[in-house]
Coordinates of C-alpha atoms in Angstrom, one line a residue:
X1 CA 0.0 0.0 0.0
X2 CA 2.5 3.0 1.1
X3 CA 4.9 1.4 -2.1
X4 CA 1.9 2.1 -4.5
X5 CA 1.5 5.3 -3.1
X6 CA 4.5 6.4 -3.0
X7 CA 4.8 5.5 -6.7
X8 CA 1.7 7.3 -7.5
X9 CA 2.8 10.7 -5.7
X10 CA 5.5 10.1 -8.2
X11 CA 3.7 9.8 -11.2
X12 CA 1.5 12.6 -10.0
X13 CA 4.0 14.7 -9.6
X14 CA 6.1 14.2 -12.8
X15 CA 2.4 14.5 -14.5
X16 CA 2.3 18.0 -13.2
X17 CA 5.8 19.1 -14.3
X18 CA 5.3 17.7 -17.7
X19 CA 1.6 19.1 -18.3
X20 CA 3.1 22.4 -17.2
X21 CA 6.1 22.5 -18.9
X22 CA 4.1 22.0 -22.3
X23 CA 1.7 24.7 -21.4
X24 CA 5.2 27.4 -20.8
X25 CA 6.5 25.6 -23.9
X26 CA 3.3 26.5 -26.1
X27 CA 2.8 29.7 -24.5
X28 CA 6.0 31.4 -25.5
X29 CA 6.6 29.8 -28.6
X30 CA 3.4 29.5 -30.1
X31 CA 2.1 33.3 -28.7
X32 CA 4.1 36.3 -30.7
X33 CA 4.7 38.5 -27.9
X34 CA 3.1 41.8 -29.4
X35 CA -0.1 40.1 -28.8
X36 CA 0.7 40.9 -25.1
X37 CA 0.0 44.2 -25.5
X38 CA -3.7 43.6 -26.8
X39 CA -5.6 44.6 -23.8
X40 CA -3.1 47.1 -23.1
X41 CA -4.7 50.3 -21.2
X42 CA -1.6 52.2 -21.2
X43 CA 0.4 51.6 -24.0
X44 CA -2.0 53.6 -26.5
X45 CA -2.0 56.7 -24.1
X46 CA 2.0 57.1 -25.0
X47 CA 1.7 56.1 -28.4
X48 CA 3.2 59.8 -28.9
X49 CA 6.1 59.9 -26.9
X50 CA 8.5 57.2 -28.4
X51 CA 10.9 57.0 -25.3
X52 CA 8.3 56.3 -23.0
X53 CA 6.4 53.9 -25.4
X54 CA 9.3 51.8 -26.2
X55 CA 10.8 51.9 -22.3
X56 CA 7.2 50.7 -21.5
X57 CA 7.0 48.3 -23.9
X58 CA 10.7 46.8 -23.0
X59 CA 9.8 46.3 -19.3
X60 CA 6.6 44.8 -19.7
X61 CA 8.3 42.6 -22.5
X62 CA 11.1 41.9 -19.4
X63 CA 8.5 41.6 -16.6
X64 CA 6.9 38.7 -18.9
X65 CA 10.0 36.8 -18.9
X66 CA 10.6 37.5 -22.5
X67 CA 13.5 39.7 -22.9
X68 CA 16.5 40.6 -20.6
X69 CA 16.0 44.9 -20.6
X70 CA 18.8 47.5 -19.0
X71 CA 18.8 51.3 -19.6
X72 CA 21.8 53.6 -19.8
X73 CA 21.0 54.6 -16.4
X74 CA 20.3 51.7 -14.6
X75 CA 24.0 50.3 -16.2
X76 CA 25.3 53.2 -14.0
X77 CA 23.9 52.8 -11.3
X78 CA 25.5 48.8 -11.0
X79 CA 28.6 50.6 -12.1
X80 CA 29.2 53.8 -9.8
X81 CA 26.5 52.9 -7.4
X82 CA 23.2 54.6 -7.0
X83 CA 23.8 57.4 -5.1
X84 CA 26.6 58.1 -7.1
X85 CA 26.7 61.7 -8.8
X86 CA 28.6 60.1 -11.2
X87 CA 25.1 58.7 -12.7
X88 CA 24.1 61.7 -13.8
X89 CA 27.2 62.3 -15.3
X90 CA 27.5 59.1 -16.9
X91 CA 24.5 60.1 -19.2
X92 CA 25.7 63.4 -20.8
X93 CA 25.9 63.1 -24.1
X94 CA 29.6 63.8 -24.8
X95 CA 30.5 61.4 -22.1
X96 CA 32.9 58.7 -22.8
X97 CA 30.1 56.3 -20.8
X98 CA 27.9 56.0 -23.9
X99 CA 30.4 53.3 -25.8
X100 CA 31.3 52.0 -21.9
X101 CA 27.9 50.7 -22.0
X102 CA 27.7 49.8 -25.8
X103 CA 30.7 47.9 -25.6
X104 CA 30.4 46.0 -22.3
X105 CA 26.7 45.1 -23.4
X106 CA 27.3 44.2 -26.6
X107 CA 30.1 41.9 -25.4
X108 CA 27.0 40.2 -22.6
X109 CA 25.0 39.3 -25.7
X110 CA 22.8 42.2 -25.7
X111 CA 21.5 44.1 -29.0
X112 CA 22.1 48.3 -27.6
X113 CA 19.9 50.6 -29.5
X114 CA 19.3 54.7 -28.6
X115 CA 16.0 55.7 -27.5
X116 CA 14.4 58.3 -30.7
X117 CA 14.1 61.7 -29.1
X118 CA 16.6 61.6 -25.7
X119 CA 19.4 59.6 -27.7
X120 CA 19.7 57.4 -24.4
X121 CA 21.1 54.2 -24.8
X122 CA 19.5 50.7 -23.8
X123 CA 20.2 47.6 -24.2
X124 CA 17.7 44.1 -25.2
X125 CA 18.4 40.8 -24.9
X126 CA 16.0 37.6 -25.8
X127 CA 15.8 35.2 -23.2
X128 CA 16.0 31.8 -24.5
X129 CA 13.3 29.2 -24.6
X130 CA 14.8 26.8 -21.9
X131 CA 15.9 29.3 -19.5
X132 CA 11.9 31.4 -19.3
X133 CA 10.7 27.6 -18.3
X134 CA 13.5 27.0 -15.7
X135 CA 12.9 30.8 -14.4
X136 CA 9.3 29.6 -14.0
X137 CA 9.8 26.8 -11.8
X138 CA 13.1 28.4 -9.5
X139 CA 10.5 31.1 -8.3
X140 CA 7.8 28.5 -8.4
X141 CA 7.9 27.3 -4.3
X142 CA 8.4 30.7 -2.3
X143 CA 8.7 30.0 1.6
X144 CA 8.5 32.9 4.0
X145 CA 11.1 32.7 7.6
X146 CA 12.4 35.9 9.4
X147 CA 15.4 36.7 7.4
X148 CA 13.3 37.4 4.1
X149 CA 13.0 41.1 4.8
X150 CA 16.3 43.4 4.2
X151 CA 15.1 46.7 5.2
X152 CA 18.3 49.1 5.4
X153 CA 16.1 51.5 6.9
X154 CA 15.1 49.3 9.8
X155 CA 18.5 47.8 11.0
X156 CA 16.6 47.1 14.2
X157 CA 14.0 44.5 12.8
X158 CA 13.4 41.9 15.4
X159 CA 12.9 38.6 13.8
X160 CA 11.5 35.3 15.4
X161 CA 8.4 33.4 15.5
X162 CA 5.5 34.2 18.5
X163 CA 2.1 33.2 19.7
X164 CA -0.4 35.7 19.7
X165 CA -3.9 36.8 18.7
X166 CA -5.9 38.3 15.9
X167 CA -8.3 40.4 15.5
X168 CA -11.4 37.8 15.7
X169 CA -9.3 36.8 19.2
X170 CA -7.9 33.8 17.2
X171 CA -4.9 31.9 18.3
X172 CA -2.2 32.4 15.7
X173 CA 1.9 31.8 14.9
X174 CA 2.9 35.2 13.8
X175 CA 6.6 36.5 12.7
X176 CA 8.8 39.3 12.0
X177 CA 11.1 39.7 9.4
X178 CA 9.2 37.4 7.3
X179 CA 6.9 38.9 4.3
X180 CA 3.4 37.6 6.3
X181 CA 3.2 38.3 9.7
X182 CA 0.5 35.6 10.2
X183 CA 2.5 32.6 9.4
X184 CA -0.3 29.6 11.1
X185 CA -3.4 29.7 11.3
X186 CA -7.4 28.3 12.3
X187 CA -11.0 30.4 11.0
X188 CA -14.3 29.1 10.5
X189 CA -13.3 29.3 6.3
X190 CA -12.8 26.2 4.2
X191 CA -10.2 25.2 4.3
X192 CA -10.1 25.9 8.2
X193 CA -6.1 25.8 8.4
X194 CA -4.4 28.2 7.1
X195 CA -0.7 29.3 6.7
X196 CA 1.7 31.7 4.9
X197 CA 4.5 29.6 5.4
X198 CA 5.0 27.9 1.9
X199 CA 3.5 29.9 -1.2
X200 CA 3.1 29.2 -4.9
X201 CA 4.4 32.2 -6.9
X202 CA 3.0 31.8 -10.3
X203 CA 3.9 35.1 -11.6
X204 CA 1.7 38.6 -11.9
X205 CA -1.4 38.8 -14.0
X206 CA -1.4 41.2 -17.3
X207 CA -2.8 42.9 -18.8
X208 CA -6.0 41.8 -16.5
X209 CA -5.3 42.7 -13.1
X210 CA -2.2 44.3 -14.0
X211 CA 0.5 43.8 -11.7
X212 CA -1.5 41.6 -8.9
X213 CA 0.1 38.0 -8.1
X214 CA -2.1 35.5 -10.5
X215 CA -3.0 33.4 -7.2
X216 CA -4.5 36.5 -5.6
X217 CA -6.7 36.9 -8.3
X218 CA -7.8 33.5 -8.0
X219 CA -8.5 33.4 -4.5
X220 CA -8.8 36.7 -3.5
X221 CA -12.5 37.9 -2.6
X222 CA -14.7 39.7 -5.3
X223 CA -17.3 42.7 -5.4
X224 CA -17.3 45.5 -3.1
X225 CA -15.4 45.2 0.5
X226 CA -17.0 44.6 3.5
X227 CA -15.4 46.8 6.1
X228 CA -15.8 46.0 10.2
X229 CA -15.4 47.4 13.3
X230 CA -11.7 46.1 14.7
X231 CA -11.5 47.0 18.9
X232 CA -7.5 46.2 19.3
X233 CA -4.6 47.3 21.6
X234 CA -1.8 49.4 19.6
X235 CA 1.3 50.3 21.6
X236 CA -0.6 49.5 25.2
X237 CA -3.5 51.8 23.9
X238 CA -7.5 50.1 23.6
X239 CA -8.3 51.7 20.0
X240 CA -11.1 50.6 17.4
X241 CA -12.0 51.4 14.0
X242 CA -13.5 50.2 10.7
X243 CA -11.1 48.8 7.9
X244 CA -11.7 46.2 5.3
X245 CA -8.4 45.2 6.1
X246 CA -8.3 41.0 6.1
X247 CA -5.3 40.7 8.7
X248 CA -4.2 37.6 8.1
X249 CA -2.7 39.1 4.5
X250 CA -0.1 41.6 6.4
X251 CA 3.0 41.7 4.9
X252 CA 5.8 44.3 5.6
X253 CA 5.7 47.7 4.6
X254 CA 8.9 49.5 4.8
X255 CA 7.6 52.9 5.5
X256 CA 4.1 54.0 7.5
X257 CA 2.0 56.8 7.2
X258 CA -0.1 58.1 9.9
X259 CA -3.1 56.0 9.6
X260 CA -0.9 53.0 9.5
X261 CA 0.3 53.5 12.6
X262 CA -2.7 54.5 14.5
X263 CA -4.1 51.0 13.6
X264 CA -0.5 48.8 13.5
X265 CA 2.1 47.8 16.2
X266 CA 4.7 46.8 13.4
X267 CA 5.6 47.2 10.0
X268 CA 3.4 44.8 9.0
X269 CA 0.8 47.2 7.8
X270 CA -0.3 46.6 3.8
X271 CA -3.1 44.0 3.4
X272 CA -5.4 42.4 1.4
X273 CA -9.7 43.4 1.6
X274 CA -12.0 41.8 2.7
X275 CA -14.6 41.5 -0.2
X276 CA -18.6 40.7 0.0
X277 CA -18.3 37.9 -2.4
X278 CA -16.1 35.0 -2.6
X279 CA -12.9 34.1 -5.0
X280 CA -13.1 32.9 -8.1
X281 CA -11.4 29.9 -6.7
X282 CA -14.1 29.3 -4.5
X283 CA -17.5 30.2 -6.5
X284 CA -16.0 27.5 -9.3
X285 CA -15.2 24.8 -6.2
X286 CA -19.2 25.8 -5.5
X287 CA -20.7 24.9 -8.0
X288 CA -18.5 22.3 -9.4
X289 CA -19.0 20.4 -6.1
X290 CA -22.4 20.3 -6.0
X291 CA -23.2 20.0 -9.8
X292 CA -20.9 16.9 -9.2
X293 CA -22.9 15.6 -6.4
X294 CA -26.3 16.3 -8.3
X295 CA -25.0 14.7 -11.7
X296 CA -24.1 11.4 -8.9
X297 CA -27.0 11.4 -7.7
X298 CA -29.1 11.4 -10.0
X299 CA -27.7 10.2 -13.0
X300 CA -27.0 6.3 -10.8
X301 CA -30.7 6.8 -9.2
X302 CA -32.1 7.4 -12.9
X303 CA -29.8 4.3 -14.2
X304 CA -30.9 2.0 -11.2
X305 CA -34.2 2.6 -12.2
X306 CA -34.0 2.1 -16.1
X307 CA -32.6 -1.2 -15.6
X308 CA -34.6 -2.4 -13.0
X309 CA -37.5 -0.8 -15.4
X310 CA -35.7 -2.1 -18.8
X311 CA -37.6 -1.6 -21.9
X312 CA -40.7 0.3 -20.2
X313 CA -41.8 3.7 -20.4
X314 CA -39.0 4.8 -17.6
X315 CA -36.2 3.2 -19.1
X316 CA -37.0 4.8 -22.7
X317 CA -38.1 8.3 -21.1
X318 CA -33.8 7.7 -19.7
X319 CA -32.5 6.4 -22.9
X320 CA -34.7 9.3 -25.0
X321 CA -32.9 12.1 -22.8
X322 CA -29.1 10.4 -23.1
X323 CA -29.4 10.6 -26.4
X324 CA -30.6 14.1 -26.7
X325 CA -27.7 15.5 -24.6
X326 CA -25.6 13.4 -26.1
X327 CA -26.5 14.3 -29.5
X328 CA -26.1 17.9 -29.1
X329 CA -23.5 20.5 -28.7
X330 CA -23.1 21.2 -24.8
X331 CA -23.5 25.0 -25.6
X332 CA -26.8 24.5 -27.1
X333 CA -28.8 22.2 -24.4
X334 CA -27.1 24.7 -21.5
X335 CA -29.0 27.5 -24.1
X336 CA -32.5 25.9 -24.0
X337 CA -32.2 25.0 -20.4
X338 CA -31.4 28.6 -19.2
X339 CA -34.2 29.8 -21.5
X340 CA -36.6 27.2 -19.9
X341 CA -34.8 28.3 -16.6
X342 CA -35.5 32.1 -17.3
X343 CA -39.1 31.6 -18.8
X344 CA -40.6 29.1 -17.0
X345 CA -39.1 29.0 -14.0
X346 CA -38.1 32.8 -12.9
X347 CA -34.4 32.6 -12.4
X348 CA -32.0 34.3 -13.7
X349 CA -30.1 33.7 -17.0
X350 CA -26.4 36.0 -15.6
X351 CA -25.0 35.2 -12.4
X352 CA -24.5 39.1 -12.1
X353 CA -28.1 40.0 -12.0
X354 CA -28.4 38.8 -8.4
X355 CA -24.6 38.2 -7.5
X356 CA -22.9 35.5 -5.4
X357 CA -25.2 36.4 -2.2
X358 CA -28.2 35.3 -3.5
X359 CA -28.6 30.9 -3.8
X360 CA -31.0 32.0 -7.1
X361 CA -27.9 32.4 -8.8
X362 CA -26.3 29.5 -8.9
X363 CA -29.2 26.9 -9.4
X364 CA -29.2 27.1 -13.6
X365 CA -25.1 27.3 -13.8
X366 CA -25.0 24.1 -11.6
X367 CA -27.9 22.0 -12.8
X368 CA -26.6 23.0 -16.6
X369 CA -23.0 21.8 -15.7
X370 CA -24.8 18.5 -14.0
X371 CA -26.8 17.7 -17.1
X372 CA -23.9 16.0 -19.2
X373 CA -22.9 14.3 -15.9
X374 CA -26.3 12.7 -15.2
X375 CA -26.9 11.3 -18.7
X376 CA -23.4 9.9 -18.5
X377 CA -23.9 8.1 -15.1
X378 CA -27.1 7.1 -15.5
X379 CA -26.0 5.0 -19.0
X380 CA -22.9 3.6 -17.4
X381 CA -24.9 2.0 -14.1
X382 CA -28.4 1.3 -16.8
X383 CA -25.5 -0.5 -19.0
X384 CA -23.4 -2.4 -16.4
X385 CA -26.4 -3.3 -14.3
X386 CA -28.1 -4.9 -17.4
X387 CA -25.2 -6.9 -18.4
X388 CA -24.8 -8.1 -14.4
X389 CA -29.0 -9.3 -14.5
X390 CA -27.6 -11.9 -17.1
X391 CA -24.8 -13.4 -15.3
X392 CA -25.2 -16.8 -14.0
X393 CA -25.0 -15.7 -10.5
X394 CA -27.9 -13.5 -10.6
X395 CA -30.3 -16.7 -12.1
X396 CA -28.2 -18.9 -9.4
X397 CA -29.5 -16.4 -6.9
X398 CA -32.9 -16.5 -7.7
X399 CA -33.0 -20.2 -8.2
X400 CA -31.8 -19.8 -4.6
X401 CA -35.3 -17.6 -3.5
X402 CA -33.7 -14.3 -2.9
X403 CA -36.0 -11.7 -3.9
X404 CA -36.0 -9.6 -7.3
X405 CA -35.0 -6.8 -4.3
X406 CA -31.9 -8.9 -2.8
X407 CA -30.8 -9.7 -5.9
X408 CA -30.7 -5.9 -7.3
X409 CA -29.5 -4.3 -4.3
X410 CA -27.1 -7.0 -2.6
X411 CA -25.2 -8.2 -5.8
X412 CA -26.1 -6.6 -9.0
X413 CA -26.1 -2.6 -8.1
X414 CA -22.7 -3.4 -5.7
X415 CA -21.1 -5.3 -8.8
X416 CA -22.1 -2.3 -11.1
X417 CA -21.4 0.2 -8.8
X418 CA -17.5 -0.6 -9.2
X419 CA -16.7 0.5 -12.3
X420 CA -18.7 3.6 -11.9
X421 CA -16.8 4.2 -8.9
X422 CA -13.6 3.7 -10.7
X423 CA -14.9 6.7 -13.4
X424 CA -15.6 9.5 -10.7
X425 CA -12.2 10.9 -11.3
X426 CA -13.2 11.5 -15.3
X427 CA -16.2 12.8 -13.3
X428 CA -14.2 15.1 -11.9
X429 CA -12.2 16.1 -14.8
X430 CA -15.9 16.3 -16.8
X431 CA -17.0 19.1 -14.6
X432 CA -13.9 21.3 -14.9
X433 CA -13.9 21.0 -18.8
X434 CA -18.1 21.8 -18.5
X435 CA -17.3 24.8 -16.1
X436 CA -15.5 26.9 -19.1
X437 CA -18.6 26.9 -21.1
X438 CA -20.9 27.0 -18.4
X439 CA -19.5 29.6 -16.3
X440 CA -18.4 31.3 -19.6
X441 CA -22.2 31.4 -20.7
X442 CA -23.5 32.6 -17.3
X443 CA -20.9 34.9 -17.0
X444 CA -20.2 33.2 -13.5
X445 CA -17.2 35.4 -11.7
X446 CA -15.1 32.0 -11.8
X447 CA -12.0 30.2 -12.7
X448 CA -14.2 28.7 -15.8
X449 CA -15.1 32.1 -16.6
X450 CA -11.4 33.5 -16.2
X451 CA -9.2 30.9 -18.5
X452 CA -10.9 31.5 -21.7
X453 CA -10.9 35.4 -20.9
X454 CA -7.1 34.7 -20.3
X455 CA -6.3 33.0 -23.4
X456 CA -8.3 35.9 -25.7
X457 CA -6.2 39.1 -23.8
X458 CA -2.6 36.5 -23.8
X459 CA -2.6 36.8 -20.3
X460 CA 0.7 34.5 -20.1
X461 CA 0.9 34.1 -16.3
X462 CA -2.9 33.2 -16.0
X463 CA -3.2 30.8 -18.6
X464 CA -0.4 29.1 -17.1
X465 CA -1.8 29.1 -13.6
X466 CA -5.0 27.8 -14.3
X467 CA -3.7 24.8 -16.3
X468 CA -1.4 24.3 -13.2
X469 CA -4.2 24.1 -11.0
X470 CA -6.6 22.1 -13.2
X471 CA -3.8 19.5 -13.6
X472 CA -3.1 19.1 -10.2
X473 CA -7.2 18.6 -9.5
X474 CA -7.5 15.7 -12.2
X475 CA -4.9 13.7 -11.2
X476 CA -5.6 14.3 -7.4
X477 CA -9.1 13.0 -8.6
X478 CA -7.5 10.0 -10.3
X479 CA -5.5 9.0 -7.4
X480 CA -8.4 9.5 -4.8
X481 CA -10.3 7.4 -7.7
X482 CA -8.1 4.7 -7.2
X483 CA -7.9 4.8 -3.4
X484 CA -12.2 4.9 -3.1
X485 CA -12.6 1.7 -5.6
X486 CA -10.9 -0.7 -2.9
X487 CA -13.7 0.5 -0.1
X488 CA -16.4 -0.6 -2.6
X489 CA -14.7 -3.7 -3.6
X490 CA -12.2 -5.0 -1.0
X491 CA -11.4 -7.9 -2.8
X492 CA -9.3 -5.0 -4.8
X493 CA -5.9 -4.3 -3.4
X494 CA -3.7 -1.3 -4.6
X495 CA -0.7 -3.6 -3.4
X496 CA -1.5 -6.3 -5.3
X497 CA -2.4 -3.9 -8.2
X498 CA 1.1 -2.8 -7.9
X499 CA 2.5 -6.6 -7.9
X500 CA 0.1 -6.9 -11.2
X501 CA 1.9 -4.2 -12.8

């Protein structure tokens, strides 16, 4: 058992780095890089001032991972330092630094070019293929401990970890000098523990969400903030005010202003809000999970029934509807059931209309996303059940006396049930492929919603993230998939699987 495991954490593993390494791979070679620009804000506002425009352009193109980018003045600063009044000048026009910089750049690999109107001098180089994708993953893992912060202007930093309480009079392990304050821990949110310690860092979202880490945008809060009344002690003193602040986001801010230190002990003063509605993250884990749980229940209640009903008016009402959604384009049978939804039934047809607080909201996105799922279950059981009622040791069992009852429930439904059991994973991996047309066409504020959006601005970082994340779900499924078949059917054994292999 722990051998197959292990072996399976493995595999799991080397799944992840190879599904992601493709997805870098196509993303920056498949992806001309000017398309970055496309839902560019800024870029047309300088379209007129050359110097600007292309040093904008350069840094973005640098901040993506494509290029390598260093300016005249920034090549002086590593040179004389920068605080240096040799900088300025270094960037005179009859000084002798101008074919310093050209040469010594030139010799790195770097194409130097002037800038149109100053005549400054900067220099480009294209990063190569293999090195973007091994960036990628060495800033991948990011863990936070109390030498991480190298203020200069706080020599005095006290670093160490400490018990204390938050806000909501929570027990938590804070820090200082690490980025978070709160490293550890517990709320009344899913998932209940929390920590800061270990952190993916999958780049910064562009040009959506310019600038913001790409797992912040996933599971950061939506909508308006929600701001609170916080009663706290500051510096021995009782003080209370309002802030949509969500504490356990502190990280360090090198320099506070007034405010900040009328609410704030430390440095660690520059959170996160606290939002009304929940994270993209967590409205797609809403209504996948219970679209899943519908489509389960269901689809193997509707397939019991059809077989035990087999060629009467139930089982070819089942059959008639499996066939429809099968026969159709998923877009068009989520179309005529959020018009039958809208019309018939009241609800709305856009998530927005009533947002995230209201339950109205998410009944047609999750029902529509359970509808492929049910037909699919209930023909699987209907077919596998059927095939069991003609095995000799369902006619050996009734030749025995058990009941047409027994008989269904104590040996043919447990026999089908294993092989349906052994597809929830695909389930799983259904309902994430469903969720990018079905939050998509309900314009649901989730990750469903987001990667199509990301793939039609290039945003790089995000399309990469969310192929990260929906990997790492469907094999997790899979391997949970292989771990709930032996409950249902002990006479499986995953270390005898593994001696099969």
């Amino acid at each position: 058992m722990l051998g197959y495991v292990v072996k399976r954490v493995f595999q799991s593993i080397l799944s992840v780095l190879i599904v992601s390494t493709l997805t870098l791979f196509l993303v920056y070679s498949c992806v001309p890089r000017q398309l970055v620009f496309k839902g560019d804000l800024v870029l047309p506002k300088i379209a007129n001032k050359p110097d600007e425009y292309n040093d904008y352009k350069f840094r973005t193109w640098e901040k993506l991972g494509y290029i390598d980018y260093m300016t005249q003045q920034e090549y002086a600063q590593e040179v004389f330092g920068a605080d240096s009044p040799n900088v300025s000048q270094a960037l005179l026009r009859d000084s002798s630094f101008y074919e310093k910089f050209r040469t010594d750049l030139s010799a790195r690999g770097y194409k130097v070019e002037a800038l149109p109107i100053s005549g400054y001098l900067y220099a480009t180089k294209d990063v190569a293929l293999l090195t973007r994708v091994f960036r990628w993953y060495a800033k991948l893992i990011q863990i936070d401990h109390p030498y991480r912060i190298q203020d200069p202007n706080n020599p005095g930093l006290k670093r160490g970890y400490f018990l204390t309480r938050d806000w909501g009079g929570g027990l938590a392990l804070a820090a200082s000098g690490t980025i978070y304050k709160y490293q550890i821990w517990v709320d009344d949110s899913f998932p209940f523990f929390h920590q800061n310690i270990v952190r993916l860092n999958m780049g910064r979202s562009y040009p959506t969400f310019d600038g913001v880490p790409v797992l912040d945008v996933i599971s950061g809060g939506q909508g308006r903030s929600a701001r609170r009344e916080i009663r706290t002690t500051v510096r021995g003193e009782e003080v209370s005010f309002f802030t949509s602040i969500d504490e356990h986001s502190l990280k360090y801010k090198p320099v506070l202003d007034r405010l900040d230190m009328n609410k704030f002990e430390d440095n660690y003063a520059d959170g996160n809000l606290t939002t009304i509605d929940p994270s993209m993250l967590g409205t797609s884990f809403t209504i996948g999970m219970y679209s899943l749980l519908l489509s389960l229940a269901i689809g193997l209640t509707v397939g019991v029934i059809a077989a035990m009903k087999k060629d009467r008016i139930f089982d070819k009402i089942t059959m008639a509807y499996i066939v429809f959604i099968s026969s159709i384009p998923t877009l068009l049978y989520i179309a005529l059931f959020a018009r039958f939804g809208m019309k018939v039934l009241g609800l709305p047809d856009k998530f927005p209309f009533l947002g995230s607080q209201n339950i109205l909201s998410y009944i047609l996105p999750t029902i529509s996303l359970s509808l492929g799922g049910i037909a699919g279950e209930a023909l699987w059981i209907r077919r596998y059940m059927v095939d069991q009622m003609n095995a000799d040791y369902v006619k050996f069992s009734r030749s025995k006396g058990l009941s047409q009852a027994e008989v269904f429930f104590k040996h043919i439904v447990r026999n089908a049930l294993i092989p349906i059991v052994h597809s929830i994973p695909m389930a799983v991996i259904g309902t994430l492929a469903g969720a990018l047309i079905t939050e998509s066409f309900y314009a649901v504020p989730g990750m469903g919603k987001m990667f199509p959006s990301a793939i039609s601005d290039y945003n790089n970082a995000m399309i990469i993230a969310l192929t990260f994340i929906f990997t790492v779900v469907s094999i997790l499924a899979i391997f949970l998939g292989d771990i709930l078949v032996t409950f249902v059917d002990p006479r499986i054994s995953l270390a005898a699987r593994k001696e099969a292999r």
